[in-house]
GROMACS .gro file of C-alpha atoms in nm:
model
  349
    1UNK     CA    1   0.957  -4.479   0.549
    2UNK     CA    2   0.733  -4.236   0.742
    3UNK     CA    3   0.552  -4.165   1.060
    4UNK     CA    4   0.481  -3.824   1.198
    5UNK     CA    5   0.805  -3.647   1.254
    6UNK     CA    6   0.944  -3.747   1.584
    7UNK     CA    7   0.803  -4.081   1.473
    8UNK     CA    8   0.590  -4.322   1.665
    9UNK     CA    9   0.776  -4.574   1.879
   10UNK     CA   10   0.642  -4.922   1.849
   11UNK     CA   11   0.825  -5.072   2.146
   12UNK     CA   12   0.714  -5.043   2.512
   13UNK     CA   13   1.081  -5.052   2.622
   14UNK     CA   14   1.190  -4.804   2.884
   15UNK     CA   15   1.391  -4.488   2.802
   16UNK     CA   16   1.700  -4.673   2.954
   17UNK     CA   17   1.647  -4.978   2.733
   18UNK     CA   18   1.639  -4.763   2.419
   19UNK     CA   19   1.961  -4.597   2.504
   20UNK     CA   20   2.123  -4.946   2.501
   21UNK     CA   21   1.986  -5.066   2.150
   22UNK     CA   22   2.204  -5.044   1.847
   23UNK     CA   23   1.958  -4.823   1.667
   24UNK     CA   24   1.929  -4.573   1.942
   25UNK     CA   25   2.312  -4.559   1.961
   26UNK     CA   26   2.319  -4.461   1.598
   27UNK     CA   27   2.050  -4.198   1.624
   28UNK     CA   28   2.253  -4.046   1.897
   29UNK     CA   29   2.571  -4.068   1.679
   30UNK     CA   30   2.418  -3.869   1.403
   31UNK     CA   31   2.169  -3.633   1.563
   32UNK     CA   32   2.209  -3.254   1.579
   33UNK     CA   33   2.300  -3.136   1.939
   34UNK     CA   34   2.168  -2.787   2.005
   35UNK     CA   35   2.345  -2.561   2.250
   36UNK     CA   36   2.143  -2.535   2.579
   37UNK     CA   37   2.003  -2.202   2.656
   38UNK     CA   38   2.202  -2.026   2.925
   39UNK     CA   39   2.017  -1.985   3.260
   40UNK     CA   40   2.234  -1.688   3.338
   41UNK     CA   41   2.432  -1.422   3.170
   42UNK     CA   42   2.752  -1.616   3.267
   43UNK     CA   43   2.922  -1.735   2.944
   44UNK     CA   44   2.912  -2.118   2.900
   45UNK     CA   45   3.116  -2.343   2.675
   46UNK     CA   46   2.932  -2.616   2.490
   47UNK     CA   47   3.126  -2.918   2.364
   48UNK     CA   48   2.961  -3.062   2.055
   49UNK     CA   49   3.021  -3.434   1.984
   50UNK     CA   50   3.243  -3.486   1.674
   51UNK     CA   51   3.024  -3.588   1.370
   52UNK     CA   52   3.173  -3.891   1.209
   53UNK     CA   53   3.050  -3.949   0.870
   54UNK     CA   54   3.304  -4.201   0.755
   55UNK     CA   55   3.041  -4.488   0.765
   56UNK     CA   56   2.755  -4.312   0.576
   57UNK     CA   57   2.695  -4.455   0.243
   58UNK     CA   58   2.680  -4.211  -0.060
   59UNK     CA   59   2.479  -4.363  -0.355
   60UNK     CA   60   2.574  -4.077  -0.568
   61UNK     CA   61   2.945  -4.133  -0.567
   62UNK     CA   62   3.171  -4.440  -0.576
   63UNK     CA   63   3.452  -4.261  -0.375
   64UNK     CA   64   3.428  -4.519  -0.098
   65UNK     CA   65   3.416  -4.850  -0.281
   66UNK     CA   66   3.574  -5.050   0.013
   67UNK     CA   67   3.266  -4.926   0.246
   68UNK     CA   68   3.013  -5.010  -0.026
   69UNK     CA   69   3.162  -5.361  -0.059
   70UNK     CA   70   3.167  -5.421   0.313
   71UNK     CA   71   2.805  -5.307   0.361
   72UNK     CA   72   2.690  -5.497   0.047
   73UNK     CA   73   2.571  -5.235  -0.197
   74UNK     CA   74   2.462  -5.386  -0.515
   75UNK     CA   75   2.344  -5.249  -0.855
   76UNK     CA   76   2.006  -5.381  -0.932
   77UNK     CA   77   1.919  -5.474  -1.288
   78UNK     CA   78   1.607  -5.313  -1.403
   79UNK     CA   79   1.589  -5.352  -1.791
   80UNK     CA   80   1.257  -5.154  -1.827
   81UNK     CA   81   1.372  -4.865  -1.589
   82UNK     CA   82   1.558  -4.558  -1.714
   83UNK     CA   83   1.760  -4.476  -1.398
   84UNK     CA   84   2.033  -4.659  -1.192
   85UNK     CA   85   1.902  -4.843  -0.901
   86UNK     CA   86   2.094  -4.970  -0.589
   87UNK     CA   87   2.012  -5.220  -0.327
   88UNK     CA   88   2.160  -5.389  -0.013
   89UNK     CA   89   2.235  -5.748  -0.021
   90UNK     CA   90   2.114  -5.803   0.341
   91UNK     CA   91   1.797  -5.597   0.296
   92UNK     CA   92   1.597  -5.752   0.021
   93UNK     CA   93   1.312  -5.531  -0.092
   94UNK     CA   94   1.514  -5.207  -0.031
   95UNK     CA   95   1.585  -4.988  -0.345
   96UNK     CA   96   1.773  -4.661  -0.371
   97UNK     CA   97   1.714  -4.443  -0.682
   98UNK     CA   98   1.963  -4.149  -0.670
   99UNK     CA   99   1.879  -3.827  -0.862
  100UNK     CA  100   1.536  -3.981  -0.963
  101UNK     CA  101   1.386  -3.641  -0.999
  102UNK     CA  102   1.501  -3.340  -1.221
  103UNK     CA  103   1.546  -3.008  -1.072
  104UNK     CA  104   1.220  -2.891  -1.232
  105UNK     CA  105   1.029  -3.188  -1.087
  106UNK     CA  106   1.180  -3.120  -0.748
  107UNK     CA  107   1.075  -2.754  -0.752
  108UNK     CA  108   0.722  -2.867  -0.857
  109UNK     CA  109   0.660  -3.090  -0.576
  110UNK     CA  110   0.817  -2.854  -0.326
  111UNK     CA  111   0.555  -2.601  -0.431
  112UNK     CA  112   0.278  -2.851  -0.408
  113UNK     CA  113   0.386  -2.977  -0.065
  114UNK     CA  114   0.372  -2.621   0.073
  115UNK     CA  115   0.079  -2.477  -0.134
  116UNK     CA  116  -0.165  -2.767  -0.201
  117UNK     CA  117  -0.090  -3.058   0.026
  118UNK     CA  118  -0.185  -2.894   0.355
  119UNK     CA  119  -0.526  -2.788   0.209
  120UNK     CA  120  -0.842  -2.939   0.357
  121UNK     CA  121  -0.991  -3.195   0.356
  122UNK     CA  122  -0.629  -3.321   0.385
  123UNK     CA  123  -0.547  -3.336   0.748
  124UNK     CA  124  -0.217  -3.197   0.909
  125UNK     CA  125  -0.072  -3.204   1.262
  126UNK     CA  126  -0.237  -2.870   1.303
  127UNK     CA  127  -0.598  -2.998   1.244
  128UNK     CA  128  -0.675  -3.136   1.571
  129UNK     CA  129  -0.564  -2.808   1.757
  130UNK     CA  130  -0.678  -2.546   1.500
  131UNK     CA  131  -0.937  -2.713   1.273
  132UNK     CA  132  -0.915  -2.698   0.896
  133UNK     CA  133  -0.685  -2.410   0.796
  134UNK     CA  134  -0.745  -2.294   0.430
  135UNK     CA  135  -0.471  -2.135   0.221
  136UNK     CA  136  -0.205  -2.140   0.488
  137UNK     CA  137   0.087  -2.083   0.250
  138UNK     CA  138  -0.083  -1.800   0.083
  139UNK     CA  139  -0.166  -1.640   0.423
  140UNK     CA  140   0.191  -1.668   0.529
  141UNK     CA  141   0.303  -1.511   0.205
  142UNK     CA  142   0.087  -1.200   0.274
  143UNK     CA  143   0.215  -1.209   0.644
  144UNK     CA  144  -0.139  -1.247   0.783
  145UNK     CA  145  -0.237  -1.311   1.135
  146UNK     CA  146  -0.492  -1.566   1.220
  147UNK     CA  147  -0.725  -1.423   1.491
  148UNK     CA  148  -1.025  -1.662   1.476
  149UNK     CA  149  -0.885  -2.011   1.502
  150UNK     CA  150  -1.061  -2.245   1.745
  151UNK     CA  151  -0.965  -2.561   1.912
  152UNK     CA  152  -1.217  -2.787   1.753
  153UNK     CA  153  -1.220  -3.071   1.998
  154UNK     CA  154  -1.316  -3.401   1.845
  155UNK     CA  155  -1.296  -3.266   1.481
  156UNK     CA  156  -1.474  -3.472   1.218
  157UNK     CA  157  -1.461  -3.812   1.381
  158UNK     CA  158  -1.106  -3.789   1.479
  159UNK     CA  159  -1.040  -4.061   1.749
  160UNK     CA  160  -0.811  -3.821   1.940
  161UNK     CA  161  -1.020  -3.737   2.240
  162UNK     CA  162  -0.988  -3.376   2.355
  163UNK     CA  163  -1.022  -3.300   2.714
  164UNK     CA  164  -1.105  -2.934   2.678
  165UNK     CA  165  -1.401  -2.763   2.521
  166UNK     CA  166  -1.370  -2.580   2.190
  167UNK     CA  167  -1.199  -2.254   2.258
  168UNK     CA  168  -1.040  -1.964   2.068
  169UNK     CA  169  -0.672  -1.951   2.018
  170UNK     CA  170  -0.479  -1.605   2.066
  171UNK     CA  171  -0.384  -1.443   1.734
  172UNK     CA  172  -0.103  -1.627   1.564
  173UNK     CA  173   0.099  -1.539   1.259
  174UNK     CA  174   0.046  -1.762   0.955
  175UNK     CA  175   0.421  -1.779   0.917
  176UNK     CA  176   0.442  -1.925   1.258
  177UNK     CA  177   0.185  -2.197   1.183
  178UNK     CA  178   0.354  -2.284   0.854
  179UNK     CA  179   0.681  -2.354   1.047
  180UNK     CA  180   0.474  -2.559   1.294
  181UNK     CA  181   0.355  -2.792   0.999
  182UNK     CA  182   0.499  -3.131   1.051
  183UNK     CA  183   0.288  -3.363   0.831
  184UNK     CA  184  -0.001  -3.371   0.605
  185UNK     CA  185  -0.196  -3.668   0.459
  186UNK     CA  186  -0.327  -3.709   0.105
  187UNK     CA  187  -0.567  -3.959  -0.022
  188UNK     CA  188  -0.706  -4.198   0.251
  189UNK     CA  189  -0.648  -4.022   0.584
  190UNK     CA  190  -0.431  -4.178   0.852
  191UNK     CA  191  -0.540  -4.164   1.205
  192UNK     CA  192  -0.213  -4.132   1.414
  193UNK     CA  193  -0.388  -4.198   1.754
  194UNK     CA  194  -0.534  -4.527   1.630
  195UNK     CA  195  -0.247  -4.596   1.385
  196UNK     CA  196  -0.493  -4.695   1.122
  197UNK     CA  197  -0.656  -4.553   0.792
  198UNK     CA  198  -0.991  -4.398   0.874
  199UNK     CA  199  -1.203  -4.434   0.574
  200UNK     CA  200  -1.479  -4.232   0.719
  201UNK     CA  201  -1.277  -3.909   0.706
  202UNK     CA  202  -1.332  -3.680   0.412
  203UNK     CA  203  -1.064  -3.706   0.150
  204UNK     CA  204  -0.966  -3.649  -0.208
  205UNK     CA  205  -0.786  -3.873  -0.432
  206UNK     CA  206  -0.408  -3.850  -0.458
  207UNK     CA  207  -0.325  -3.596  -0.732
  208UNK     CA  208  -0.291  -3.751  -1.066
  209UNK     CA  209   0.058  -3.640  -1.132
  210UNK     CA  210   0.185  -3.784  -0.798
  211UNK     CA  211   0.008  -4.114  -0.875
  212UNK     CA  212   0.172  -4.128  -1.232
  213UNK     CA  213   0.517  -4.058  -1.072
  214UNK     CA  214   0.479  -4.307  -0.789
  215UNK     CA  215   0.361  -4.592  -1.029
  216UNK     CA  216   0.665  -4.512  -1.248
  217UNK     CA  217   0.922  -4.508  -0.971
  218UNK     CA  218   0.771  -4.819  -0.792
  219UNK     CA  219   0.834  -5.041  -1.083
  220UNK     CA  220   1.190  -5.181  -0.960
  221UNK     CA  221   1.000  -5.313  -0.664
  222UNK     CA  222   0.716  -5.468  -0.851
  223UNK     CA  223   0.668  -5.806  -0.991
  224UNK     CA  224   0.642  -5.826  -1.370
  225UNK     CA  225   0.289  -5.736  -1.497
  226UNK     CA  226   0.182  -5.590  -1.165
  227UNK     CA  227   0.116  -5.224  -1.112
  228UNK     CA  228   0.143  -5.004  -0.783
  229UNK     CA  229  -0.190  -4.849  -0.690
  230UNK     CA  230  -0.137  -4.531  -0.496
  231UNK     CA  231  -0.405  -4.473  -0.228
  232UNK     CA  232  -0.258  -4.272   0.046
  233UNK     CA  233   0.049  -4.031   0.104
  234UNK     CA  234   0.196  -3.886   0.417
  235UNK     CA  235   0.407  -3.584   0.367
  236UNK     CA  236   0.671  -3.505   0.644
  237UNK     CA  237   0.809  -3.151   0.705
  238UNK     CA  238   1.134  -3.135   0.877
  239UNK     CA  239   1.268  -2.806   1.035
  240UNK     CA  240   1.641  -2.748   1.117
  241UNK     CA  241   1.644  -2.985   1.438
  242UNK     CA  242   1.386  -3.222   1.362
  243UNK     CA  243   1.433  -3.584   1.344
  244UNK     CA  244   1.221  -3.899   1.256
  245UNK     CA  245   1.259  -4.154   1.537
  246UNK     CA  246   1.308  -4.526   1.462
  247UNK     CA  247   0.979  -4.707   1.362
  248UNK     CA  248   0.826  -4.968   1.122
  249UNK     CA  249   0.558  -4.875   0.877
  250UNK     CA  250   0.318  -5.168   0.926
  251UNK     CA  251  -0.038  -5.046   0.877
  252UNK     CA  252  -0.085  -5.136   0.499
  253UNK     CA  253  -0.242  -5.469   0.411
  254UNK     CA  254   0.006  -5.600   0.156
  255UNK     CA  255   0.377  -5.549   0.260
  256UNK     CA  256   0.488  -5.674  -0.082
  257UNK     CA  257   0.384  -5.339  -0.219
  258UNK     CA  258   0.637  -5.068  -0.181
  259UNK     CA  259   0.630  -4.740   0.005
  260UNK     CA  260   0.763  -4.493  -0.236
  261UNK     CA  261   0.948  -4.215  -0.047
  262UNK     CA  262   1.057  -3.892  -0.219
  263UNK     CA  263   1.315  -3.660  -0.063
  264UNK     CA  264   1.307  -3.282  -0.132
  265UNK     CA  265   1.508  -3.000   0.017
  266UNK     CA  266   1.808  -3.021   0.251
  267UNK     CA  267   2.020  -3.343   0.247
  268UNK     CA  268   1.972  -3.582   0.546
  269UNK     CA  269   2.092  -3.917   0.693
  270UNK     CA  270   1.858  -4.211   0.676
  271UNK     CA  271   1.903  -4.514   0.891
  272UNK     CA  272   1.789  -4.861   0.787
  273UNK     CA  273   1.804  -5.123   1.055
  274UNK     CA  274   1.685  -5.479   1.091
  275UNK     CA  275   1.373  -5.637   1.230
  276UNK     CA  276   1.460  -5.542   1.598
  277UNK     CA  277   1.621  -5.229   1.739
  278UNK     CA  278   1.922  -5.441   1.843
  279UNK     CA  279   2.025  -5.476   1.469
  280UNK     CA  280   2.279  -5.204   1.397
  281UNK     CA  281   2.153  -4.979   1.118
  282UNK     CA  282   2.316  -4.869   0.795
  283UNK     CA  283   2.347  -4.500   0.752
  284UNK     CA  284   2.310  -4.332   0.413
  285UNK     CA  285   2.266  -3.984   0.270
  286UNK     CA  286   1.938  -3.892   0.105
  287UNK     CA  287   1.941  -3.573  -0.104
  288UNK     CA  288   1.667  -3.381  -0.290
  289UNK     CA  289   1.551  -3.589  -0.583
  290UNK     CA  290   1.644  -3.919  -0.440
  291UNK     CA  291   1.374  -4.192  -0.408
  292UNK     CA  292   1.377  -4.494  -0.160
  293UNK     CA  293   1.150  -4.792  -0.215
  294UNK     CA  294   1.077  -5.020   0.077
  295UNK     CA  295   0.880  -5.347   0.005
  296UNK     CA  296   0.865  -5.711   0.120
  297UNK     CA  297   1.117  -5.791   0.395
  298UNK     CA  298   1.238  -5.432   0.408
  299UNK     CA  299   0.898  -5.332   0.526
  300UNK     CA  300   0.976  -5.514   0.848
  301UNK     CA  301   1.291  -5.313   0.917
  302UNK     CA  302   1.310  -5.026   1.160
  303UNK     CA  303   1.418  -4.708   0.992
  304UNK     CA  304   1.446  -4.331   1.071
  305UNK     CA  305   1.597  -3.992   0.995
  306UNK     CA  306   1.822  -3.871   1.290
  307UNK     CA  307   1.976  -3.567   1.100
  308UNK     CA  308   1.912  -3.309   0.836
  309UNK     CA  309   2.188  -3.064   0.716
  310UNK     CA  310   2.087  -2.710   0.702
  311UNK     CA  311   2.409  -2.515   0.660
  312UNK     CA  312   2.482  -2.399   0.304
  313UNK     CA  313   2.785  -2.610   0.250
  314UNK     CA  314   2.632  -2.942   0.369
  315UNK     CA  315   2.263  -2.902   0.255
  316UNK     CA  316   2.355  -2.938  -0.110
  317UNK     CA  317   2.063  -2.735  -0.232
  318UNK     CA  318   2.247  -2.478  -0.450
  319UNK     CA  319   2.073  -2.605  -0.758
  320UNK     CA  320   1.727  -2.561  -0.588
  321UNK     CA  321   1.796  -2.205  -0.462
  322UNK     CA  322   1.872  -2.085  -0.808
  323UNK     CA  323   1.521  -2.184  -0.919
  324UNK     CA  324   1.336  -1.978  -0.656
  325UNK     CA  325   1.465  -1.632  -0.738
  326UNK     CA  326   1.149  -1.437  -0.803
  327UNK     CA  327   0.992  -1.203  -0.546
  328UNK     CA  328   0.686  -1.415  -0.546
  329UNK     CA  329   0.869  -1.725  -0.433
  330UNK     CA  330   1.081  -1.568  -0.153
  331UNK     CA  331   0.886  -1.762   0.124
  332UNK     CA  332   0.951  -2.098  -0.056
  333UNK     CA  333   1.313  -2.011  -0.080
  334UNK     CA  334   1.340  -1.911   0.285
  335UNK     CA  335   1.163  -2.220   0.381
  336UNK     CA  336   1.380  -2.462   0.180
  337UNK     CA  337   1.714  -2.327   0.281
  338UNK     CA  338   1.678  -2.500   0.613
  339UNK     CA  339   1.405  -2.760   0.576
  340UNK     CA  340   1.342  -3.103   0.420
  341UNK     CA  341   1.030  -3.238   0.288
  342UNK     CA  342   0.960  -3.620   0.242
  343UNK     CA  343   0.656  -3.754   0.046
  344UNK     CA  344   0.570  -4.115   0.121
  345UNK     CA  345   0.317  -4.283  -0.118
  346UNK     CA  346   0.159  -4.602  -0.017
  347UNK     CA  347  -0.092  -4.879  -0.150
  348UNK     CA  348  -0.328  -4.933   0.142
  349UNK     CA  349  -0.514  -5.250   0.041
   0.00000   0.00000   0.00000
């Protein structure tokens, strides 16, 4: 359930063709429309499309039982699993685990995602342009300004070919770089330009705690007696108006193994389509603490995130906000008020 934010499109269709697909129409239906910047001092009126959420599945409630029946929501029987698990009758291999993580677990992985996961040798979207940046979060907390970052060119074997020589960047606040963070990679490093895992890049193993969590949560999608083996993870960071375009995660060797996708922070809308963009997707809410599994046939389905909710009423993060009250964690609080983090753990081989 991941690519870089603004996800990689796997079709060579023209923009006009994409506008006509069912998946693209759903993305446009739910996306956040920003008011254009005025070109003059003249007052302008912006008409925002009405956001119709009537067809969005909510796995945490049973208010719209008719909608759930029409779409084919089913409860999955998992005798050895201690949480409710839902699926979709027309999407075998898709599993939704609502409220899978406690508030304490959510806070822990939010802290790790901001403080530890962007640390080198893990690569981020900033690495090709600024080189390895150590202790970015701590620098942002101290409101430091980086004045010696250089464009590294072809950094450590990255297949992205830079056309410019190494050059220094102008001074940039660490807080600004933190807000520019869009993805980081754990374990085996993913090469976005080549769309494969580059085993030659330096990397650490996925943290033991995250491995343990992924193995436990993957069990509804695993055959009896088999165990999920986490080897890589992609962490996506969403700002207030970011989206993840429709895509298919197809770079792992064995699609029978699930992708374990953990949602943290602001509520979002997740779209699950079919094997082509012409298949109309199903929309559902994903909230902080929810986990999605995609295995088998579900791995072939287009999916994306067209919208996150960042206003206080719709974001549904009150329980998180109360956990980050100390002065030392003000930066985390400010960040998570209008952001979403998604951790996707994969078995590569």
